[in-house]
Coordinates of C-alpha atoms in Angstrom, one line a residue:
X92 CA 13.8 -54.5 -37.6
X93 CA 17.4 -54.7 -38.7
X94 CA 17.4 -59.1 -38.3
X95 CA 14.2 -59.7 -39.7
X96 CA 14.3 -62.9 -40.9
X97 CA 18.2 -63.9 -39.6
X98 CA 18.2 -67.2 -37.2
X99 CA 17.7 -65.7 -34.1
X100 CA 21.0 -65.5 -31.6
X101 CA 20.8 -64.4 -28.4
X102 CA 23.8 -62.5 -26.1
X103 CA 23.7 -63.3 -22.5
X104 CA 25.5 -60.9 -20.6
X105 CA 23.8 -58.8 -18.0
X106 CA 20.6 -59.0 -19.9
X107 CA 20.0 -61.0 -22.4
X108 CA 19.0 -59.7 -25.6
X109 CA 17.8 -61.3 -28.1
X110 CA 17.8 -60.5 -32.3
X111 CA 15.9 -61.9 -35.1
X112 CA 13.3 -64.6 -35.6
X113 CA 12.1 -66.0 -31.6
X114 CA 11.4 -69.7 -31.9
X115 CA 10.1 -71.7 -28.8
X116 CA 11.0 -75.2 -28.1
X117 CA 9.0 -77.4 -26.2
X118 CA 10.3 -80.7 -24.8
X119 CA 8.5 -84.0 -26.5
X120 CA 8.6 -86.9 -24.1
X121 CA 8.0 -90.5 -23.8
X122 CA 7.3 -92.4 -27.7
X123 CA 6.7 -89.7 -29.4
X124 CA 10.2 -88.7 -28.7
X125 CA 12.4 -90.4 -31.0
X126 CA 14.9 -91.2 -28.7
X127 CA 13.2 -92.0 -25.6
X128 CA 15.0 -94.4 -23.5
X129 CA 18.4 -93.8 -25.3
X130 CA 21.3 -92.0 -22.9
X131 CA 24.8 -90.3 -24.2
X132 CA 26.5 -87.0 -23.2
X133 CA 27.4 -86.3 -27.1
X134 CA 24.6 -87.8 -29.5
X135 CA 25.1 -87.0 -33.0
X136 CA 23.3 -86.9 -36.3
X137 CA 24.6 -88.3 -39.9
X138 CA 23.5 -89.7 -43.2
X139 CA 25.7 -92.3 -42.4
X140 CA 23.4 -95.5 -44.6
X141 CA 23.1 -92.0 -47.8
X142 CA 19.3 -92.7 -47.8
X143 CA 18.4 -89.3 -47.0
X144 CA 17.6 -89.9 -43.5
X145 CA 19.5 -88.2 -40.6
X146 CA 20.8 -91.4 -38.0
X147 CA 21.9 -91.6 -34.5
X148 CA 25.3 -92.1 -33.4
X149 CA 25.9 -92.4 -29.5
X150 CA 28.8 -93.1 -27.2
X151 CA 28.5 -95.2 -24.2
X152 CA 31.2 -96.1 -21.6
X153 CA 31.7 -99.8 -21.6
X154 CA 34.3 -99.9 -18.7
X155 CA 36.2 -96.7 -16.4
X156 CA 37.9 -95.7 -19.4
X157 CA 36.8 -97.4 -23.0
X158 CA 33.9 -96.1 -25.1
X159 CA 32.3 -97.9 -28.1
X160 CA 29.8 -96.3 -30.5
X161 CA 26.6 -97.1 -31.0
X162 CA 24.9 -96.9 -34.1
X163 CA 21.1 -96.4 -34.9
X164 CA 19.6 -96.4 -38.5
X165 CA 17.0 -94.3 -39.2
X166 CA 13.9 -96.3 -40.2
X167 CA 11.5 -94.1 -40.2
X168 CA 10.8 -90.7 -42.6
X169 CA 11.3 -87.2 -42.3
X170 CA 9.2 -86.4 -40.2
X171 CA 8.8 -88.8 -37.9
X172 CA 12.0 -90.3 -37.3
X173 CA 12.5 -94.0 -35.3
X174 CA 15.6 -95.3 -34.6
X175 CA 16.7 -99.2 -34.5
X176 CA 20.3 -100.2 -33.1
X177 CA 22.5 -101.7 -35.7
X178 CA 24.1 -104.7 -34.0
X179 CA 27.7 -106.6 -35.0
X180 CA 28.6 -106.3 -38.7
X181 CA 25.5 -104.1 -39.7
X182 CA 27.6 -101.3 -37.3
X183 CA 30.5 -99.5 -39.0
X184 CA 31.8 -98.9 -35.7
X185 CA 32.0 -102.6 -34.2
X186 CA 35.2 -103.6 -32.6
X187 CA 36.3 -100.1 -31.9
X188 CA 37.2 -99.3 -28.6
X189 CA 38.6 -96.2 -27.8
X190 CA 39.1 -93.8 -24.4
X191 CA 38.4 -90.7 -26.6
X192 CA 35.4 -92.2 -28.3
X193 CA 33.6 -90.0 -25.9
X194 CA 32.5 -87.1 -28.5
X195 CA 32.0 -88.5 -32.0
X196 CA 31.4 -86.1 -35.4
X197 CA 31.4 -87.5 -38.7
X198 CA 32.8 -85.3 -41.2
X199 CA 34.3 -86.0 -44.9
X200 CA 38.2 -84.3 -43.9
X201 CA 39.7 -86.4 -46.5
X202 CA 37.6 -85.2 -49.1
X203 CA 37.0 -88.6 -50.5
X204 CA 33.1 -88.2 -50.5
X205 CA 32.7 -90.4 -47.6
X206 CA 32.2 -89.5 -44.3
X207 CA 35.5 -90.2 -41.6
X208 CA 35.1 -89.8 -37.7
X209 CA 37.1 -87.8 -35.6
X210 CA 36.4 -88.1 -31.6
X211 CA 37.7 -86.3 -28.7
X212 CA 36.9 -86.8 -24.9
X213 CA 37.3 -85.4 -21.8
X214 CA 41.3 -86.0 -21.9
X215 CA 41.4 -84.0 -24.6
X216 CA 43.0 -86.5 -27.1
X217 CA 41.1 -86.7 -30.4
X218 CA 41.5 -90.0 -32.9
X219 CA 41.0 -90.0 -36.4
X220 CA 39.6 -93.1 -38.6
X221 CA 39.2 -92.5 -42.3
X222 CA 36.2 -94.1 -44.1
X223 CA 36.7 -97.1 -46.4
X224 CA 34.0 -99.1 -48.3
X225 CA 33.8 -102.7 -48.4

């Protein structure tokens, strides 16, 4: 088989055909999902603490047209992941409001070796905040 051992990607067109290695996923619910009871349209995964565990970053609308971020350590291990909130000063992202806080990623664009969020929403405008460290 010519993608023997490729992540498998599928082509939906007609048909869909897919090549390479076929995983299944299976939807975990309730506590053993990690993030049961959490909602957002764009979560997203980052090192953001550097201990080697992957934590939780979440918009959520706090009016008709402001966003804040939420943001979750990772207490637990790799894995079993289990998420806390991170409240006031323990989160980086206190005190910012923003209408295109919508869609967060963290990614080091600067390259400073720290990570710097860009976010985008809905009306298409994207902000920029470069990391400092206290």
């Amino acid at each position: 088989m010519p993608y023997e051992g490729l992540p498998t990607f599928c082509v939906v067109q007609a048909a869909t055909n897919c090549h390479g290695l076929r995983r299944e996923f299976g939807e975990v619910q309730g506590t053993s999902n990690p993030f049961d009871g959490m909602s957002s349209s764009a979560p997203f995964l980052s090192d953001l603490n550097a201990d080697g565990l992957l934590d939780l970053i979440l918009s959520a609308k706090i009016s008709s047209d402001k966003y804040i971020l939420k943001y979750y350590i990772n207490i637990g291990n790799f894995t079993n992941a289990a998420f806390v909130e991170q409240k006031g000063s323990n989160n980086p992202f206190n005190d910012m409001h923003s209408s295109s806080m919508e869609k967060p990623f963290l990614v080091d664009l600067n390259a400073d070796g720290l990570l710097d969020l860009v976010a985008g929403s809905e009306l298409k405008v994207l902000v920029f905040f470069s990391s400092t460290l206290n």
